Coordinates of C-alpha atoms in Angstrom, one line a residue:
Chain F
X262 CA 6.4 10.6 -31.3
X263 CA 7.4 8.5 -28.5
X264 CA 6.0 9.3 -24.7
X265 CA 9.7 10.1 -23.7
X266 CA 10.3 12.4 -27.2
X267 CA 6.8 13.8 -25.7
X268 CA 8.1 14.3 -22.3
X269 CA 11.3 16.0 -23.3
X270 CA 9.4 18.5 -25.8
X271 CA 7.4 19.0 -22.4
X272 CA 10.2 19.8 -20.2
X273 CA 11.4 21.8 -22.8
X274 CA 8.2 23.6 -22.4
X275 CA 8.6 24.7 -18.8
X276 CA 11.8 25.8 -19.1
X277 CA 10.5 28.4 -21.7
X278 CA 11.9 27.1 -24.8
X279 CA 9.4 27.0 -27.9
X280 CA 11.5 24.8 -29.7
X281 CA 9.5 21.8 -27.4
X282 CA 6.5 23.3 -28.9
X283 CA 7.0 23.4 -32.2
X284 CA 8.6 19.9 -31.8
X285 CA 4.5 19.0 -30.9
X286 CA 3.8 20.9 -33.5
X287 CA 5.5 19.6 -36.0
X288 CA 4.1 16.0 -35.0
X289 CA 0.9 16.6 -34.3
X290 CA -0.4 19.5 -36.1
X291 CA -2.8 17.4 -38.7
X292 CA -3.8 15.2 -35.8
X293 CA -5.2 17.5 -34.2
X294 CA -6.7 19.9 -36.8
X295 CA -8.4 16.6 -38.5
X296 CA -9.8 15.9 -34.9
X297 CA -11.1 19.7 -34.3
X298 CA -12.0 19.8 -38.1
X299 CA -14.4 17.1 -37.7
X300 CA -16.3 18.1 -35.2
X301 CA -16.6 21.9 -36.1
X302 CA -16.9 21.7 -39.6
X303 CA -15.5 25.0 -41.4
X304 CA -12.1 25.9 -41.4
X305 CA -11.8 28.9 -39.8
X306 CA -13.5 27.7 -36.6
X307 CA -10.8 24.7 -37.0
X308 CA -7.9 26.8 -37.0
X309 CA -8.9 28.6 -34.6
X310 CA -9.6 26.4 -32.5
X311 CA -6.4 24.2 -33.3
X312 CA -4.4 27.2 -32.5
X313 CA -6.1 27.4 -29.4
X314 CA -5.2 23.8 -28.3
X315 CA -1.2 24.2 -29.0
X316 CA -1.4 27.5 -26.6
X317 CA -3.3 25.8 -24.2
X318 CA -0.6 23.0 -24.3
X319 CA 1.9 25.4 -23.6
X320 CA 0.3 27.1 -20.7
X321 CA -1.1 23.9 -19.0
X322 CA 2.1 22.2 -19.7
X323 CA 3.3 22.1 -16.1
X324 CA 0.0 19.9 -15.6
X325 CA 0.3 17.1 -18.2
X326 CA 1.1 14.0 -17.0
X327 CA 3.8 12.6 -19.3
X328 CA 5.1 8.7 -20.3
X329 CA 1.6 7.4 -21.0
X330 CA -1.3 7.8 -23.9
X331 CA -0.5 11.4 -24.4
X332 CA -1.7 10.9 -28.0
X333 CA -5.0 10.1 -26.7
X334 CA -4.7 12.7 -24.2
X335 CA -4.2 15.0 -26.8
X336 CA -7.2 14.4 -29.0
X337 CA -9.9 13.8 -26.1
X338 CA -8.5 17.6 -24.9
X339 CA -8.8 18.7 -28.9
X340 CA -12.5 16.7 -29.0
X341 CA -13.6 18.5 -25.8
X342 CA -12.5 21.9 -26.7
X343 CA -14.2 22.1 -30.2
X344 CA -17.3 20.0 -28.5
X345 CA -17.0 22.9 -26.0
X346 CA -17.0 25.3 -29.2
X347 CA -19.7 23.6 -30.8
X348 CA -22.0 24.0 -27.3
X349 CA -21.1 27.6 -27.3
X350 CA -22.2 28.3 -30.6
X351 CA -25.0 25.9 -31.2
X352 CA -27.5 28.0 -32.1
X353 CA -25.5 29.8 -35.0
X354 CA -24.5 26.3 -35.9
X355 CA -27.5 24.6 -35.8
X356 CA -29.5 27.8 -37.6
X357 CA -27.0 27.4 -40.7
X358 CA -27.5 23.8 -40.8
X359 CA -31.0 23.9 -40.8
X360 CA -31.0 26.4 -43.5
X361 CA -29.2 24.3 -45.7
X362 CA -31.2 21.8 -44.9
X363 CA -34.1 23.4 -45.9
X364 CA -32.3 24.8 -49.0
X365 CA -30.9 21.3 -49.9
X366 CA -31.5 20.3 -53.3
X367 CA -29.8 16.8 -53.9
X368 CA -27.5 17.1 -56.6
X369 CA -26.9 13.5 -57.4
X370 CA -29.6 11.6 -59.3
X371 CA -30.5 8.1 -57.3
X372 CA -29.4 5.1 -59.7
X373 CA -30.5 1.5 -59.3
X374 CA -28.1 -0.6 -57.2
X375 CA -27.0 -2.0 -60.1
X376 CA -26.2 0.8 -61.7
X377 CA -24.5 1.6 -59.1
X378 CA -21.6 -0.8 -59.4
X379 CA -21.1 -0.1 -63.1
X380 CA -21.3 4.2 -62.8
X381 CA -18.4 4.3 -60.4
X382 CA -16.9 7.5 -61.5
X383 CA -13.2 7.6 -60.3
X384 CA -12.0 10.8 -61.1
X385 CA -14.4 12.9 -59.0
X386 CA -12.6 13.9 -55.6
X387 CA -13.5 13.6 -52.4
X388 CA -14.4 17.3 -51.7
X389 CA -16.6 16.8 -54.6
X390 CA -18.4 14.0 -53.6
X391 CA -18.9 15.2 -50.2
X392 CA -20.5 18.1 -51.8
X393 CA -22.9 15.7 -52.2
X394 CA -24.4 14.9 -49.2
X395 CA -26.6 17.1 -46.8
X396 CA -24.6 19.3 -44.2
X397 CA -26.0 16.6 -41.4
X398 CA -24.7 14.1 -43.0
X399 CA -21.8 15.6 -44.1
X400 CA -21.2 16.2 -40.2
X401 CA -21.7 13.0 -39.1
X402 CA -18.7 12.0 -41.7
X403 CA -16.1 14.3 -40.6
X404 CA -17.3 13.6 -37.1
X405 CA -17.1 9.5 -37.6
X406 CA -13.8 9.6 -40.3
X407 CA -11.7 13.2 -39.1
X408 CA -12.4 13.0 -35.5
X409 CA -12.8 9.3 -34.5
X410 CA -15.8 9.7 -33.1
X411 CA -18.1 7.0 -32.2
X412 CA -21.9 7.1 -32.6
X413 CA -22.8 7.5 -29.1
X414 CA -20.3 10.3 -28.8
X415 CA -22.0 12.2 -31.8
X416 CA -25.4 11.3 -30.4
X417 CA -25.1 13.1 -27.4
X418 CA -22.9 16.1 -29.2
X419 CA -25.4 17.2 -31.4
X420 CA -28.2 15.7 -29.2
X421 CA -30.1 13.7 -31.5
X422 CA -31.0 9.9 -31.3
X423 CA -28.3 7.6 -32.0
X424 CA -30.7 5.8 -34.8
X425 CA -30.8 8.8 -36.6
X426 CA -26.9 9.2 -36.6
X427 CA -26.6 5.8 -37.7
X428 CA -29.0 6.4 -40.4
X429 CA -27.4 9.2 -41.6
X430 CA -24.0 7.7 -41.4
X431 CA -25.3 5.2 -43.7
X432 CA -27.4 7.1 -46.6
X433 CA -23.8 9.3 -46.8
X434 CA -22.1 6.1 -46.7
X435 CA -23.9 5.3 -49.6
X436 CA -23.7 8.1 -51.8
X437 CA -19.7 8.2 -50.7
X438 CA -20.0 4.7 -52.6
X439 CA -21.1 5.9 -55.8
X440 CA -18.0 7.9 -56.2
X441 CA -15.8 5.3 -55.7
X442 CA -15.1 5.8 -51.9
X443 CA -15.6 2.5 -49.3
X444 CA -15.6 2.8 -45.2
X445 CA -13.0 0.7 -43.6
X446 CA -14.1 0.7 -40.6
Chain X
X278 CA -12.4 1.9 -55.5
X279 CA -11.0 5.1 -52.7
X280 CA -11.0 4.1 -49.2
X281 CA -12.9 7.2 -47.7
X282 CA -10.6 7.0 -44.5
X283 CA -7.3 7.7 -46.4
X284 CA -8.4 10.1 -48.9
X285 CA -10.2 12.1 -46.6
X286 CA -7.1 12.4 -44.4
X287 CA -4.7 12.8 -47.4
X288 CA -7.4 15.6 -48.5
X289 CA -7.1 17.2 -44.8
X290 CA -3.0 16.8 -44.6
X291 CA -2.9 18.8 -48.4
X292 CA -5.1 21.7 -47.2
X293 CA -3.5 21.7 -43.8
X294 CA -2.7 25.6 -43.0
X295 CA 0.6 26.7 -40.9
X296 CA -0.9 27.8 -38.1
X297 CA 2.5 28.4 -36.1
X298 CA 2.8 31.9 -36.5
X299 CA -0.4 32.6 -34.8
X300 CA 0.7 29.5 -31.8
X301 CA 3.8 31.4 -31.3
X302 CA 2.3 35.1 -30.5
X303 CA -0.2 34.0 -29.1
X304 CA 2.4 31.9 -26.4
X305 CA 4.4 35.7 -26.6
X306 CA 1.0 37.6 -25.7
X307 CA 0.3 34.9 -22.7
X308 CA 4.3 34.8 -22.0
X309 CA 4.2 39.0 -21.7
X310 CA 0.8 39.1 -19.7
X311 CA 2.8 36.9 -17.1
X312 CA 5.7 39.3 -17.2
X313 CA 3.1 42.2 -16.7
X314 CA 1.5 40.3 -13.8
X315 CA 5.0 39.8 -12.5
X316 CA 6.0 43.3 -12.9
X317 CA 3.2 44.4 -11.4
X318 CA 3.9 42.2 -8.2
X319 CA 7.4 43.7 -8.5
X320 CA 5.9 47.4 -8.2
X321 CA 4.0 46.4 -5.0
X322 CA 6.5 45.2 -3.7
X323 CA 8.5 48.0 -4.3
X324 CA 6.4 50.4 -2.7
X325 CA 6.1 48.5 0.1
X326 CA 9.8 49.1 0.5
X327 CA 9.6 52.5 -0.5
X328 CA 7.0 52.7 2.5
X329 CA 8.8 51.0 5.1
X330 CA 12.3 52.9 4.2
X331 CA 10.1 56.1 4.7
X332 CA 9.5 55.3 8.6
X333 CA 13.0 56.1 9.2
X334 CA 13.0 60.0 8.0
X335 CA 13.2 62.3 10.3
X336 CA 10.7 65.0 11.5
X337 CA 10.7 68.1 13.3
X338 CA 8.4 68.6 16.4
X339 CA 6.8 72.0 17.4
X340 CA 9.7 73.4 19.1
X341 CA 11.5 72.6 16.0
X342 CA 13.5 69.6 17.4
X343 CA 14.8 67.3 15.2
X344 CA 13.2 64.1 16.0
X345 CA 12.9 60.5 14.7
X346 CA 9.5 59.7 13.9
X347 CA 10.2 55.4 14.3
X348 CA 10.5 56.7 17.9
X349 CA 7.7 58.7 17.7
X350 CA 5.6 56.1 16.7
X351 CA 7.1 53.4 19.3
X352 CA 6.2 55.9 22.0
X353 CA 2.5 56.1 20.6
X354 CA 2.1 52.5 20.3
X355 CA 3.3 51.5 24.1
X356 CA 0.6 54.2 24.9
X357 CA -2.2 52.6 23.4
X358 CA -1.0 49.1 24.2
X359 CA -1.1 49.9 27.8
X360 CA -4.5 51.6 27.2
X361 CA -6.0 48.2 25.8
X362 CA -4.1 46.4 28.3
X363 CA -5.7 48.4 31.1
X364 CA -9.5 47.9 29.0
X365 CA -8.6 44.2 28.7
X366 CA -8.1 43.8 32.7
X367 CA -11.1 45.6 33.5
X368 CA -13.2 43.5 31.4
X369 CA -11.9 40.7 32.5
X370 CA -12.3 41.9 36.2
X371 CA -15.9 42.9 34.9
X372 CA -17.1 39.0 34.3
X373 CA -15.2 37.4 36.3
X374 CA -17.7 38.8 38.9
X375 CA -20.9 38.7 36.8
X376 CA -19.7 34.9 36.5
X377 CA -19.5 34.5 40.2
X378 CA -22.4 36.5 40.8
X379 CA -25.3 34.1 38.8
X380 CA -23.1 31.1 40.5
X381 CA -24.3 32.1 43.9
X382 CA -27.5 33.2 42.1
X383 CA -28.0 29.5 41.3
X384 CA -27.4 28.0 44.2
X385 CA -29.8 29.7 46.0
X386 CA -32.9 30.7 43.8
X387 CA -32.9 28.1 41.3
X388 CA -34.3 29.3 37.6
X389 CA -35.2 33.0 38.9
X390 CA -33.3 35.8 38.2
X391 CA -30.4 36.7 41.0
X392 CA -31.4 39.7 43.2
X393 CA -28.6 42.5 44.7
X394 CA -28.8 40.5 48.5
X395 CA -28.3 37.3 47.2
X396 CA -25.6 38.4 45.0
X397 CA -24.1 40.6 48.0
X398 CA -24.2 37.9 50.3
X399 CA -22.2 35.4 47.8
X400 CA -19.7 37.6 48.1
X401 CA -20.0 38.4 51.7
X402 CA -19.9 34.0 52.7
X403 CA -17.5 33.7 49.5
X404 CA -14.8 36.2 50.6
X405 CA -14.6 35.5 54.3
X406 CA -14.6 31.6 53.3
X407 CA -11.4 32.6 51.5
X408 CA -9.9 34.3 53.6
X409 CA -10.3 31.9 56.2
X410 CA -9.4 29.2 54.0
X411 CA -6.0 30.7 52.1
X412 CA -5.2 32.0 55.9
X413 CA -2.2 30.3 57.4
X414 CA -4.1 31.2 60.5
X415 CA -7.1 29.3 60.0
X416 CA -7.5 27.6 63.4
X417 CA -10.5 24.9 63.2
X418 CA -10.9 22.5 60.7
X419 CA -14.4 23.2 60.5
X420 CA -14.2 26.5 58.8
X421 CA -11.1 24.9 56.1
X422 CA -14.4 22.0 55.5
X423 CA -17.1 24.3 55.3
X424 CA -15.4 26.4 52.6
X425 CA -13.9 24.0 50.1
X426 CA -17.4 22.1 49.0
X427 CA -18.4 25.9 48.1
X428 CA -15.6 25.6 45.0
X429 CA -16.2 21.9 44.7
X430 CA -19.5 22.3 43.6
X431 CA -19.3 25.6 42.1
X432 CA -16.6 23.6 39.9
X433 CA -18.7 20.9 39.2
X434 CA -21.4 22.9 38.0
X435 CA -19.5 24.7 35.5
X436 CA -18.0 21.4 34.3
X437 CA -21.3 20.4 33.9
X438 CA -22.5 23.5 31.9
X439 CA -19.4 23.3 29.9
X440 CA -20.0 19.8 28.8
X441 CA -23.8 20.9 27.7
X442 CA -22.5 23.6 25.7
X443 CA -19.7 21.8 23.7
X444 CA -21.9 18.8 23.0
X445 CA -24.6 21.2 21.1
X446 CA -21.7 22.4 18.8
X447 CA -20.6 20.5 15.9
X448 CA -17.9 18.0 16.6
X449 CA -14.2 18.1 15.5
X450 CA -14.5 15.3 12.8
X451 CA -16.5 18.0 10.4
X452 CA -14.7 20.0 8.0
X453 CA -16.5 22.6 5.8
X454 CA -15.4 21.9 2.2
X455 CA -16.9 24.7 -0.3
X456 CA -20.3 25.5 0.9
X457 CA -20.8 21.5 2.4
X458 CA -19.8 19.9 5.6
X459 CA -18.4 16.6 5.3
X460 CA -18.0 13.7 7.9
X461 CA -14.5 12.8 7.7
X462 CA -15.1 9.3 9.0
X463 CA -17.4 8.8 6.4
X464 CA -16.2 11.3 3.5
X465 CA -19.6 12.0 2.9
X466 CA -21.8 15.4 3.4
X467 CA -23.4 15.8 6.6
X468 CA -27.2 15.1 5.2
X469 CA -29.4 18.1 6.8
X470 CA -26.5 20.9 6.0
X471 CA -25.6 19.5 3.1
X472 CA -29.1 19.6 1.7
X473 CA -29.7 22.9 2.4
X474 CA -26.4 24.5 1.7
X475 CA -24.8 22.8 -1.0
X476 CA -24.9 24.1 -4.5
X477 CA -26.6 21.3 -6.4
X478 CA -28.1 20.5 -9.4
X479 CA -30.3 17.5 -10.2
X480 CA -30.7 15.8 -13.7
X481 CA -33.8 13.8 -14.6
X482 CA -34.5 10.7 -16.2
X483 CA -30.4 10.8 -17.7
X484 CA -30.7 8.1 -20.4
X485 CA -27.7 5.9 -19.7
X486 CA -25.3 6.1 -22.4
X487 CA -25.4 3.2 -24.7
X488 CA -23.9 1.8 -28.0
X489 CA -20.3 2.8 -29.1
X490 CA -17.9 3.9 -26.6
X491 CA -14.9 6.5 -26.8
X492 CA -11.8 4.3 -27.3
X493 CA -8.8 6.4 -26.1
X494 CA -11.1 7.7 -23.0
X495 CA -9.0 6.1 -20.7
X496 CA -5.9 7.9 -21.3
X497 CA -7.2 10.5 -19.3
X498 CA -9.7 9.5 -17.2
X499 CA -9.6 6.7 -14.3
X500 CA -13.0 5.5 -14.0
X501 CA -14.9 3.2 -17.1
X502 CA -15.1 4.5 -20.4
X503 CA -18.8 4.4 -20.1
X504 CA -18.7 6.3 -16.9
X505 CA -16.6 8.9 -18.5
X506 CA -18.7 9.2 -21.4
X507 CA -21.6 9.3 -19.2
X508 CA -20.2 11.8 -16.4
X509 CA -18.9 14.2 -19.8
X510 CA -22.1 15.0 -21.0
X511 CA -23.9 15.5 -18.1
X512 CA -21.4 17.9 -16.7
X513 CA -20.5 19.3 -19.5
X514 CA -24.0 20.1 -20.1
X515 CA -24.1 22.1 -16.8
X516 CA -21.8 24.9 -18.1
X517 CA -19.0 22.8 -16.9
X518 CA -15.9 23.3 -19.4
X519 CA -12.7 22.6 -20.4
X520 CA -12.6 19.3 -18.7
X521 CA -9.0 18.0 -18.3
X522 CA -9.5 14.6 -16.0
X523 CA -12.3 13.2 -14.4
X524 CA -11.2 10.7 -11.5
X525 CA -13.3 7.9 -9.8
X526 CA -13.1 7.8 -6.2
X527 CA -13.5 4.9 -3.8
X528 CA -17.6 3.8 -3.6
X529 CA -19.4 5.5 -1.1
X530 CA -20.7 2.3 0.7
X531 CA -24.1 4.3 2.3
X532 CA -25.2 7.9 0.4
X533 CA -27.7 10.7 2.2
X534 CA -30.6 8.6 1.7
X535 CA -29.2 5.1 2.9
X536 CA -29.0 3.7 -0.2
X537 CA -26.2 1.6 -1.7
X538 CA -24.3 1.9 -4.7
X539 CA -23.3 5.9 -5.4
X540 CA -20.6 6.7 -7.2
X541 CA -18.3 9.9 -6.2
X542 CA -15.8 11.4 -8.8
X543 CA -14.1 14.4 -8.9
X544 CA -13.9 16.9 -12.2
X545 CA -10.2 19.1 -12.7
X546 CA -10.9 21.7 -15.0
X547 CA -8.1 23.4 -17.1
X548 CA -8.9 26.8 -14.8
X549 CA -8.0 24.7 -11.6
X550 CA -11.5 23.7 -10.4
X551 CA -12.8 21.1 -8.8
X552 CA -15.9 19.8 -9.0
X553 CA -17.4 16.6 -6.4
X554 CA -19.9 14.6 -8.7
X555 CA -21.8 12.2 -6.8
X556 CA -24.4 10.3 -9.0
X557 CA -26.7 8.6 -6.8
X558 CA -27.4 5.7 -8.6
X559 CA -30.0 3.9 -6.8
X560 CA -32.5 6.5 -6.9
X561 CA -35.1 6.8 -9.5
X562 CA -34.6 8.4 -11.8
X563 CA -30.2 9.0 -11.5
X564 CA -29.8 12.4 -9.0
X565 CA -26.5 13.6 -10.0
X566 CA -25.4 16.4 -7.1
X567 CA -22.2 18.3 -8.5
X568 CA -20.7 20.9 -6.2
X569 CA -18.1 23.0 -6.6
X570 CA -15.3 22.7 -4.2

């Protein structure tokens, strides 16, 4: 969507008609979601907050500055609302990581990096795979691939070193890999 | 091999839900609390009318007259207006003396208190020095000369006291902004007041943000994307939410402690507050003062 196919839908917005916010909608919907997703996690939470951030749009529209980077608007309001989320529910969210944590089992054996490049197995999906790794690494994923995120950004959202986001980045990386699945980035 | 980018995205776009039903009452329940709030205004406004309209019934009076209360009411009112009008003059009456009374008090006894003859005799010299003066009769020159350096003086003195008074108060250049008082000139908080009164919370030893940076930061947000980052997490962190734009404004050349180098920025919230962050970067370790304005 262009700024000025963004700024109509807008004007459309204040003058009451819906059909400017389901023209956002329409466009952005999996933007967004993949953006809240990330950083939140589970789905419910997602859509909830995703519904959240399309009302909000509507209600704030009078204060959104159209005909530049609304895209990026967009997703740093999306990022801070489900970081705000995340803040607000930290301890339930932290609790049921650490529980898993603790209740981790890995499920995938560790093979020899040579092995590795011969067992690629293609037709296991990605939900499987990511099945795979721990929920904190599994965060740091949909935090890095879903919501753009950078390191230092995840760092300080879930308040641990940057080292150990990197770290873990890189051992799910690596895992990811013996399913077939490569970073591009 | 998958690129994990695309499939997870694909994966995310497959499972994405339809959400739209939930968007659209949700904008109907907002829409209809505005209409409420609206209606609501309406019904003030209403009986406000209803109210006024009321003042014109009419009334009847002991003796069963027929009578028009707006009247009524006019009547009262002129009453007590002249009441308070009469109060005001007497008051005013009241200290114009005890003002002229502690003037003659000073000439003539310095820092003691003024007695009932000194204050009696004022009056005496300052009367008949008035008469003779405003007098078309006034015959020598003498009595016209010994009469005006009474006022003169008098004047002088309470130009004087004037000028003592209004240089103890604060000066028009300060505004009170929230609970600080900023120097206009300087667009900075008056130090002493601003210390004491302003709402502030310090960070510690902040670890300066460092590695990756957000990449689409600047879309809404003026200042450096490492500023932003920076400025986000330790105002977020604060209880500070829903953060739609953080501006920069221009350096502050000299902060509270005389040091060089803060920066100010202010913090719109999607509830219509603003915050002033000042981050006072020269002390160690960062003070970061955020006040609500």
């Amino acid at each position: 969507m262009t700024d000025e196919a963004f700024g109509l839908s807008i004007q459309k917005i204040l003058s009451g008609d819906k059909s400017g916010l389901r023209e956002i909608y329409d466009e952005y919907l999996e933007y967004i979601y993949r953006i809240v997703y990330g950083v939140v996690g589970r789905k419910e939470d997602a859509e909830d907050i995703t519904s959240e951030f399309f009302i909000k749009l509507w209600q704030t529209a009078d204060n959104i500055k159209t005909g530049g980077g609304h895209k990026g608007y967009m997703a740093t309001v999306a990022r801070n609302m489900s970081i705000d989320f995340l803040r607000k529910h930290k301890r339930e969210v932290l609790e049921s990581f650490t529980k898993e944590e603790e209740d981790d089992i890995p499920a995938y054996e560790p093979v020899s990096d040579s092995d590795t490049e011969a067992e690629v197995i293609e037709e296991v999906s990605l939900k499987e795979a990511l099945k795979e790794l721990k929920p904190a690494e599994a965060q740091i994923i949909n935090m890095k691939v879903l919501s753009e995120m950078t390191f230092a950004e995840i760092s300080q959202t879930l308040n641990i070193p940057m080292g150990t986001v990197t770290w873990r980045y890189r051992e799910a990386i690596k895992k990811l890999r013996r399913y077939g699945y490569y970073e591009t980035t | 091999m998958k690129q994990l980018d695309n499939e997870y995205k694909k994966q995310i776009a497959i499972e994405l839900p339809d959400l739209w039903d939930r968007i659209e009452a949700g904008v109907d329940a907002y829409e209809a609390s505005k209409h409420d709030e609206t209606a609501t205004a309406d019904t003030v406004a209403d009986e406000i009318e209803k109210t006024v309209a009321d003042d014109n019934i009419e009334a009847t009076d002991n003796d069963n007259k027929v009578v028009d209360i707006k009247n009524v009411r006019r009547i009262r009112l002129i009453t007590i207006g002249k009441i308070i009008a009469a109060a005001a003059c007497i008051f005013l009456v009241i200290n114009v003396f005890r003002m002229f009374g502690n003037r003659n008090f000073s000439f003539s006894n310095g820092n003691s208190a003024p007695t009932a003859e000194a204050t009696d005799d004022y009056y005496y010299e300052a009367s008949a020095a008035e008469e003779d003066v405003g007098s078309a009769e006034c015959e020598t020159e003498e009595v016209c000369e010994s009469a005006e350096p009474v006022y003169e003086e008098e004047l002088d003195d309470l130009q004087e006291e004037w000028a003592g008074e209004s240089a103890a108060l604060p000066t028009a250049e300060n505004v009170t902004i929230g609970e600080i008082i900023y120097d206009l000139e300087r667009d900075e908080p008056i130090r002493d007041k601003a210390i004491a009164q302003s709402v502030t919370i310090e960070e510690k030893n902040i670890p300066a943000p460092s590695g990756e940076l957000l990449e689409d930061i600047e879309s809404y947000c003026e200042c450096s994307e490492e500023e932003a980052l920076y400025l986000y997490n330790i105002i977020s962190q604060k209880g500070i939410e829903n953060i739609d734009s953080i501006v920069k404004y221009p350096n502050e050349e000299d902060n509270i402690d005389g040091t060089i180098g803060n920066e100010s920025y202010y913090v719109y919230t999607s509830d219509g507050s603003i915050y002033k962050v000042i981050c006072y970067n020269e002390s160690q370790p960062v003070i970061v003062r955020i006040t609500r304005l």
